[in-house]
Coordinates of C-alpha atoms in Angstrom, one line a residue:
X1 CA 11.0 -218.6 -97.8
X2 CA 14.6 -217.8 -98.2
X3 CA 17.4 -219.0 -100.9
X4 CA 20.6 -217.6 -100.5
X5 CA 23.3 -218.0 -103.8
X6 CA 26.4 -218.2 -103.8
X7 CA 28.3 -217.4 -107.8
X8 CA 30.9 -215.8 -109.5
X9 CA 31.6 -216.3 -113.3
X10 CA 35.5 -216.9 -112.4
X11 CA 36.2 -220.2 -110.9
X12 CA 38.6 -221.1 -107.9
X13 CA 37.2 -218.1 -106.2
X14 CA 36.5 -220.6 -103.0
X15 CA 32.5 -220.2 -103.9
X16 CA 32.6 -224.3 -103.0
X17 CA 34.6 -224.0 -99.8
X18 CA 32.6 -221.3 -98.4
X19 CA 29.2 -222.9 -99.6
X20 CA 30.6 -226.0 -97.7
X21 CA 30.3 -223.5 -94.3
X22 CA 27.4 -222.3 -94.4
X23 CA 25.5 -225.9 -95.5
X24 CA 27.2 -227.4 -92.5
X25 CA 26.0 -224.7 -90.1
X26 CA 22.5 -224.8 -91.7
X27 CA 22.0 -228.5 -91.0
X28 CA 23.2 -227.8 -87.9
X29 CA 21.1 -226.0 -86.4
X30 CA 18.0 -228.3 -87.6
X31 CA 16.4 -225.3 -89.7
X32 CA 15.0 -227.2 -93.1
X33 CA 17.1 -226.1 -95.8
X34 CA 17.4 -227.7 -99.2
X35 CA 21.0 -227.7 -100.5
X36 CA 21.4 -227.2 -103.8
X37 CA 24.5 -228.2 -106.3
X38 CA 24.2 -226.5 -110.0
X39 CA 27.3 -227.1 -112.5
X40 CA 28.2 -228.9 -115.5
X41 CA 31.5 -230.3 -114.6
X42 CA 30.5 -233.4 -112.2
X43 CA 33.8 -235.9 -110.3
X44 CA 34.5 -239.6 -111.8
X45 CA 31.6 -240.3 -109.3
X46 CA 28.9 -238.2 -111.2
X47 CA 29.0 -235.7 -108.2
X48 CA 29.7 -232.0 -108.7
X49 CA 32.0 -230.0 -106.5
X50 CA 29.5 -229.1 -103.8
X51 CA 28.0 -233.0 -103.9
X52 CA 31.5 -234.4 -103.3
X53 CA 31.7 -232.2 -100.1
X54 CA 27.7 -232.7 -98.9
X55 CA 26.1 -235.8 -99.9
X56 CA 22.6 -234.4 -99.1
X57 CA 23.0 -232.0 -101.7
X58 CA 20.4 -231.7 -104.6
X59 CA 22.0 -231.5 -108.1
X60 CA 20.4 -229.5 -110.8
X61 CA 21.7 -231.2 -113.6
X62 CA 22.4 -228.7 -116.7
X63 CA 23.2 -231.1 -119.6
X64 CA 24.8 -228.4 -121.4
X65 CA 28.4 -228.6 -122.5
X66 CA 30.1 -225.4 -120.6
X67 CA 30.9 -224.2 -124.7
X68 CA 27.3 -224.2 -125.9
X69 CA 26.5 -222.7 -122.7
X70 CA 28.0 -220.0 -122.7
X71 CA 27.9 -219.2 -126.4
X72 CA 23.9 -219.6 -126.2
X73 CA 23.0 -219.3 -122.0
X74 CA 19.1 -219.8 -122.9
X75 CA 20.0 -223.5 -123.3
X76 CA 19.7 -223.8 -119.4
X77 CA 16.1 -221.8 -119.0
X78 CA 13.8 -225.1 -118.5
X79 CA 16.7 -226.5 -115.5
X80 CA 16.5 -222.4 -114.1
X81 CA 12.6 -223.5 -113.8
X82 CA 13.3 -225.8 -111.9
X83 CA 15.2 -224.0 -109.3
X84 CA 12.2 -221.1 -109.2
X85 CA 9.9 -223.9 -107.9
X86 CA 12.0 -225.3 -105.6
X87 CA 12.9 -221.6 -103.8
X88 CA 8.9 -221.6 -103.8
X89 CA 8.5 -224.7 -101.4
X90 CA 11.8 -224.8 -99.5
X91 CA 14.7 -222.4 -97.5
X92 CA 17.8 -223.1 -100.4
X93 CA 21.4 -222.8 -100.5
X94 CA 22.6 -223.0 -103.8
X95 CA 26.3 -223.2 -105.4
X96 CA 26.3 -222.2 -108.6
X97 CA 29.9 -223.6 -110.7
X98 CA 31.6 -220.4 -112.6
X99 CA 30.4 -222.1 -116.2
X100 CA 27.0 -221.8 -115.3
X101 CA 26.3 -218.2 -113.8
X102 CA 26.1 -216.1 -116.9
X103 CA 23.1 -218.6 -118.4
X104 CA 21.7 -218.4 -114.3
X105 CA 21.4 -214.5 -114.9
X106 CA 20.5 -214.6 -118.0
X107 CA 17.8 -216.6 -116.8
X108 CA 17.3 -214.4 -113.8
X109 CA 16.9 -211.2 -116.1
X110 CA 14.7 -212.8 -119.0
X111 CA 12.1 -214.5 -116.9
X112 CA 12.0 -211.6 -114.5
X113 CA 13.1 -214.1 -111.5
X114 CA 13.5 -211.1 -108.9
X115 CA 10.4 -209.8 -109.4
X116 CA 8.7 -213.5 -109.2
X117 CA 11.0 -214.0 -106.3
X118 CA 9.6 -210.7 -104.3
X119 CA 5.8 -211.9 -105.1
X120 CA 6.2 -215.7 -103.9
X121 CA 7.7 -214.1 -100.5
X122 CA 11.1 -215.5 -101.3
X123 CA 13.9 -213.6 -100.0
X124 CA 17.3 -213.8 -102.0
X125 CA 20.5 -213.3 -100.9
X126 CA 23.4 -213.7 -103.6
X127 CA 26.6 -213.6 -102.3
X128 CA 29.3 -213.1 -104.9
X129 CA 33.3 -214.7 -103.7
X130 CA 36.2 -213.1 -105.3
X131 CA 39.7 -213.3 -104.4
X132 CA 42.2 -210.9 -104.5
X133 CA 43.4 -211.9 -108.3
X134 CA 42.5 -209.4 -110.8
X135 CA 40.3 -211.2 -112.8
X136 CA 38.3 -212.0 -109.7
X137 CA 38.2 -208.7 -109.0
X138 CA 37.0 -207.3 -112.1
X139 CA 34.7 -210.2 -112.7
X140 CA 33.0 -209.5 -109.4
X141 CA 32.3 -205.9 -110.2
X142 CA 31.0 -206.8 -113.3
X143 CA 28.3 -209.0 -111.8
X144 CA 27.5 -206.6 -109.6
X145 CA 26.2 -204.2 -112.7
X146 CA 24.4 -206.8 -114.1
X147 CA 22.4 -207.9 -111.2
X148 CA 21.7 -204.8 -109.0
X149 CA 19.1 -203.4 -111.2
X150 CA 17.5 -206.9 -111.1
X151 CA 17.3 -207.1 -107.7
X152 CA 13.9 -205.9 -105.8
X153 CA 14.2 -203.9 -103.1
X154 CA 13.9 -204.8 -100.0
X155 CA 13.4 -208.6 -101.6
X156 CA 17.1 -209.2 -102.0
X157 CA 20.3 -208.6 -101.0
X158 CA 23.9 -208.3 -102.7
X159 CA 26.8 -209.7 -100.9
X160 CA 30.5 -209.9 -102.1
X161 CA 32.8 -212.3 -99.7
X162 CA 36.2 -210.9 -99.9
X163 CA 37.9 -214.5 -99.7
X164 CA 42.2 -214.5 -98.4
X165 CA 42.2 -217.9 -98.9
X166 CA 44.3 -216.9 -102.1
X167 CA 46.2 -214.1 -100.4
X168 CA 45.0 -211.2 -99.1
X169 CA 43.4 -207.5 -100.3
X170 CA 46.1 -205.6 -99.1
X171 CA 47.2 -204.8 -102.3
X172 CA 44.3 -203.4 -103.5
X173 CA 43.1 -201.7 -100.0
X174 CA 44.2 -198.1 -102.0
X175 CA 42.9 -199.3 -105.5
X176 CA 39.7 -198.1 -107.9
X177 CA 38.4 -201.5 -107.3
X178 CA 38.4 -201.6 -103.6
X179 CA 37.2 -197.6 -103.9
X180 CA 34.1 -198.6 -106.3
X181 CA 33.2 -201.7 -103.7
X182 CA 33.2 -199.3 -101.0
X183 CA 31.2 -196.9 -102.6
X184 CA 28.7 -199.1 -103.8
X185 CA 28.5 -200.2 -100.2
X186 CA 28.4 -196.8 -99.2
X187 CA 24.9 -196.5 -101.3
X188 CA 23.8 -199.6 -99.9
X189 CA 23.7 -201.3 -103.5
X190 CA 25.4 -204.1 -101.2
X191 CA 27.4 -205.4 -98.3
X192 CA 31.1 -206.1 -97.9
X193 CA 32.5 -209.1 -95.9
X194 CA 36.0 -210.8 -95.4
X195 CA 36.6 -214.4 -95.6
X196 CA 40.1 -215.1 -93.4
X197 CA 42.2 -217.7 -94.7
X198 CA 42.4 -221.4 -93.6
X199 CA 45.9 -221.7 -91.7
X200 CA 45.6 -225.7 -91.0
X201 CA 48.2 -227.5 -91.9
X202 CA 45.7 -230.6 -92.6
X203 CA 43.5 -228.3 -94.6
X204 CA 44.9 -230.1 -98.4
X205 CA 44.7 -233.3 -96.5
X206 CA 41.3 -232.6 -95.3
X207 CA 40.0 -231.4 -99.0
X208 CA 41.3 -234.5 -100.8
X209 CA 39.4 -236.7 -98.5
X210 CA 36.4 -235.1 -99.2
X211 CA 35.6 -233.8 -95.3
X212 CA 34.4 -230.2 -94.4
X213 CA 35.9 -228.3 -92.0
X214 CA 33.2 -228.7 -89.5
X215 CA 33.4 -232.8 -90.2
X216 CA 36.8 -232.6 -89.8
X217 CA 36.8 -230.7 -86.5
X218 CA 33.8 -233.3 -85.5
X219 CA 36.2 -236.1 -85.7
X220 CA 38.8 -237.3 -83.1
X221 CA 42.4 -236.6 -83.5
X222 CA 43.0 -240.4 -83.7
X223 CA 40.5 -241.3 -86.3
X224 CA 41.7 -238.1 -88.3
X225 CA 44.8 -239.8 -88.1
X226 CA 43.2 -242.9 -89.6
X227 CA 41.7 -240.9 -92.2
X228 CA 44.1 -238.8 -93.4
X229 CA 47.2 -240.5 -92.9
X230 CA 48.7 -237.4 -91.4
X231 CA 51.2 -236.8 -88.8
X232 CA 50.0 -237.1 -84.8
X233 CA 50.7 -233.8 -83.4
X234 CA 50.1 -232.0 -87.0
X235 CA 46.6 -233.1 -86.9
X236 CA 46.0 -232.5 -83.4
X237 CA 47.0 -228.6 -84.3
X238 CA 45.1 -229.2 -87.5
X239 CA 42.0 -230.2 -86.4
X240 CA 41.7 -227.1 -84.0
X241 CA 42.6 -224.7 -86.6
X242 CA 40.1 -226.1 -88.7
X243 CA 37.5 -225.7 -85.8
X244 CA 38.6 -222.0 -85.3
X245 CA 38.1 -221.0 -89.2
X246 CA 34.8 -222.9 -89.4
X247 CA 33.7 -220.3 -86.6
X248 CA 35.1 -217.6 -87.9
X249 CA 33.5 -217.7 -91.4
X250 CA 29.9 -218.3 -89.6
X251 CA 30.7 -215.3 -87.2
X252 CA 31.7 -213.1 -90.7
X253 CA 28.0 -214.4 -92.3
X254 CA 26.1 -213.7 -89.1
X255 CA 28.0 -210.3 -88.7
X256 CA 26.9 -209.4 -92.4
X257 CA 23.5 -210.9 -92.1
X258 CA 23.3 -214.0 -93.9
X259 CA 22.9 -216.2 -91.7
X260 CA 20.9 -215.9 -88.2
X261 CA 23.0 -214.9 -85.7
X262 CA 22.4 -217.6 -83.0
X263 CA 25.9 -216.6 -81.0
X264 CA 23.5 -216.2 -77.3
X265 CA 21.3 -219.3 -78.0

């Protein structure tokens, strides 16, 4: 079995969007996955972020208020349970909301999870998005202290997506940040990967209406003119800008190794 997580404990980080990419590839290539939405902020409809995006999703419902949460994470532990015996019978992609990731470590690190993980013959991949702001930043390194001495061995792997869907890391490319994340690399504590940024002009249009990328790029020009109300020839460019990003994040997960590169099938 396999369950690959995807956190960070600072929100609009673009853990969502890119979650969104890799549950549409999964289902699309027929492998059985189970996708998985944990959060405590659901929509008007009772859906949380992932949810809205990919109906199929599975919600793990915290019924915590994001306060009491954080001031006392053990709240969550019978909910974190639940998601051990679902990793046990099922592949999972899980998206975990930023109010929720300090009580899912906590978790993790009280009930031993990795180890449990490494004996079930689960392998976990957590793959931690930051952007280039730098709270992000400094959030994401901290993570990474807390969970790499949690993490077994061979039985997991640590991945932090660079996202430029906020701007890009050329800012940082000479700071202590970007020299730590190398260097962590560099001892194979984890693997660094760049997310390019979404240049479709539809992209807001597309996100409001609640379509991935890849259902977007599924859709005819005319009925994503229908949909979104948008321009002729601005969708048209859209929709094939959408189509190229879409590829290009699955090309940057393949290249890292998170998901099976099936480029020559």
């Amino acid at each position: 079995m396999r369950s690959i997580w995807v956190l960070n404990e600072k929100g609009g980080t673009g853990k969502t969007t890119i979650s969104t990419v890799l549950a549409d590839h999964m289902l699309a290539t027929g492998a059985p996955v189970r996708i998985v939405d944990a959060d405590t902020q659901p929509d008007q409809q009772g859906r949380s972020s992932l949810g809205a995006f990919c109906p199929s999703a599975g919600r793990i419902d915290i019924g915590v208020a994001p306060e009491a949460l954080m001031a006392k994470p053990s709240l969550a532990m019978a909910h974190w349970d639940g998601l051990f015996e679902m990793a046990k019978s099922s592949d999972m992609l899980a998206d975990f909301g930023a109010n929720v990731a300090n009580s899912l470590i906590y978790w993790y690190d009280e009930s031993e999870v990795g180890v449990r993980m490494a004996r079930a013959g689960i392998h976990l991949d957590v793959v931690l998005v930051t952007t280039a702001h730098p709270d992000a930043v400094s959030d994401t390194l901290a993570l990474i202290k807390r969970l790499r001495n949690g993490l077994p061995a061979g039985a997991s792997r640590l991945f932090v997506a660079l996202n430029s869907g906020h701007g890009d890391f050329s800012s940082y490319a000479d700071s202590a940040e970007m020299a730590e994340f190398a260097s962590l690399q560099d001892a194979g504590v984890l693997t660094l990967l760049t997310v390019p940024m979404c240049t479709s002009e539809i992209w807001r249009d597309v996100e409001r209406n609640r379509l991935t990328a890849l259902a977007a790029a599924s859709m005819s020009s005319e009925e994503l003119v229908s949909r979104l109300g948008t321009p002729e020839l601005e969708t048209i460019r859209g929709r094939k800008a959408l189509a190229r990003w879409h590829g290009a994040v699955v090309e940057a997960f393949m290249d890292a190794g998170v998901l099976a590169d099936d480029r020559g099938q």
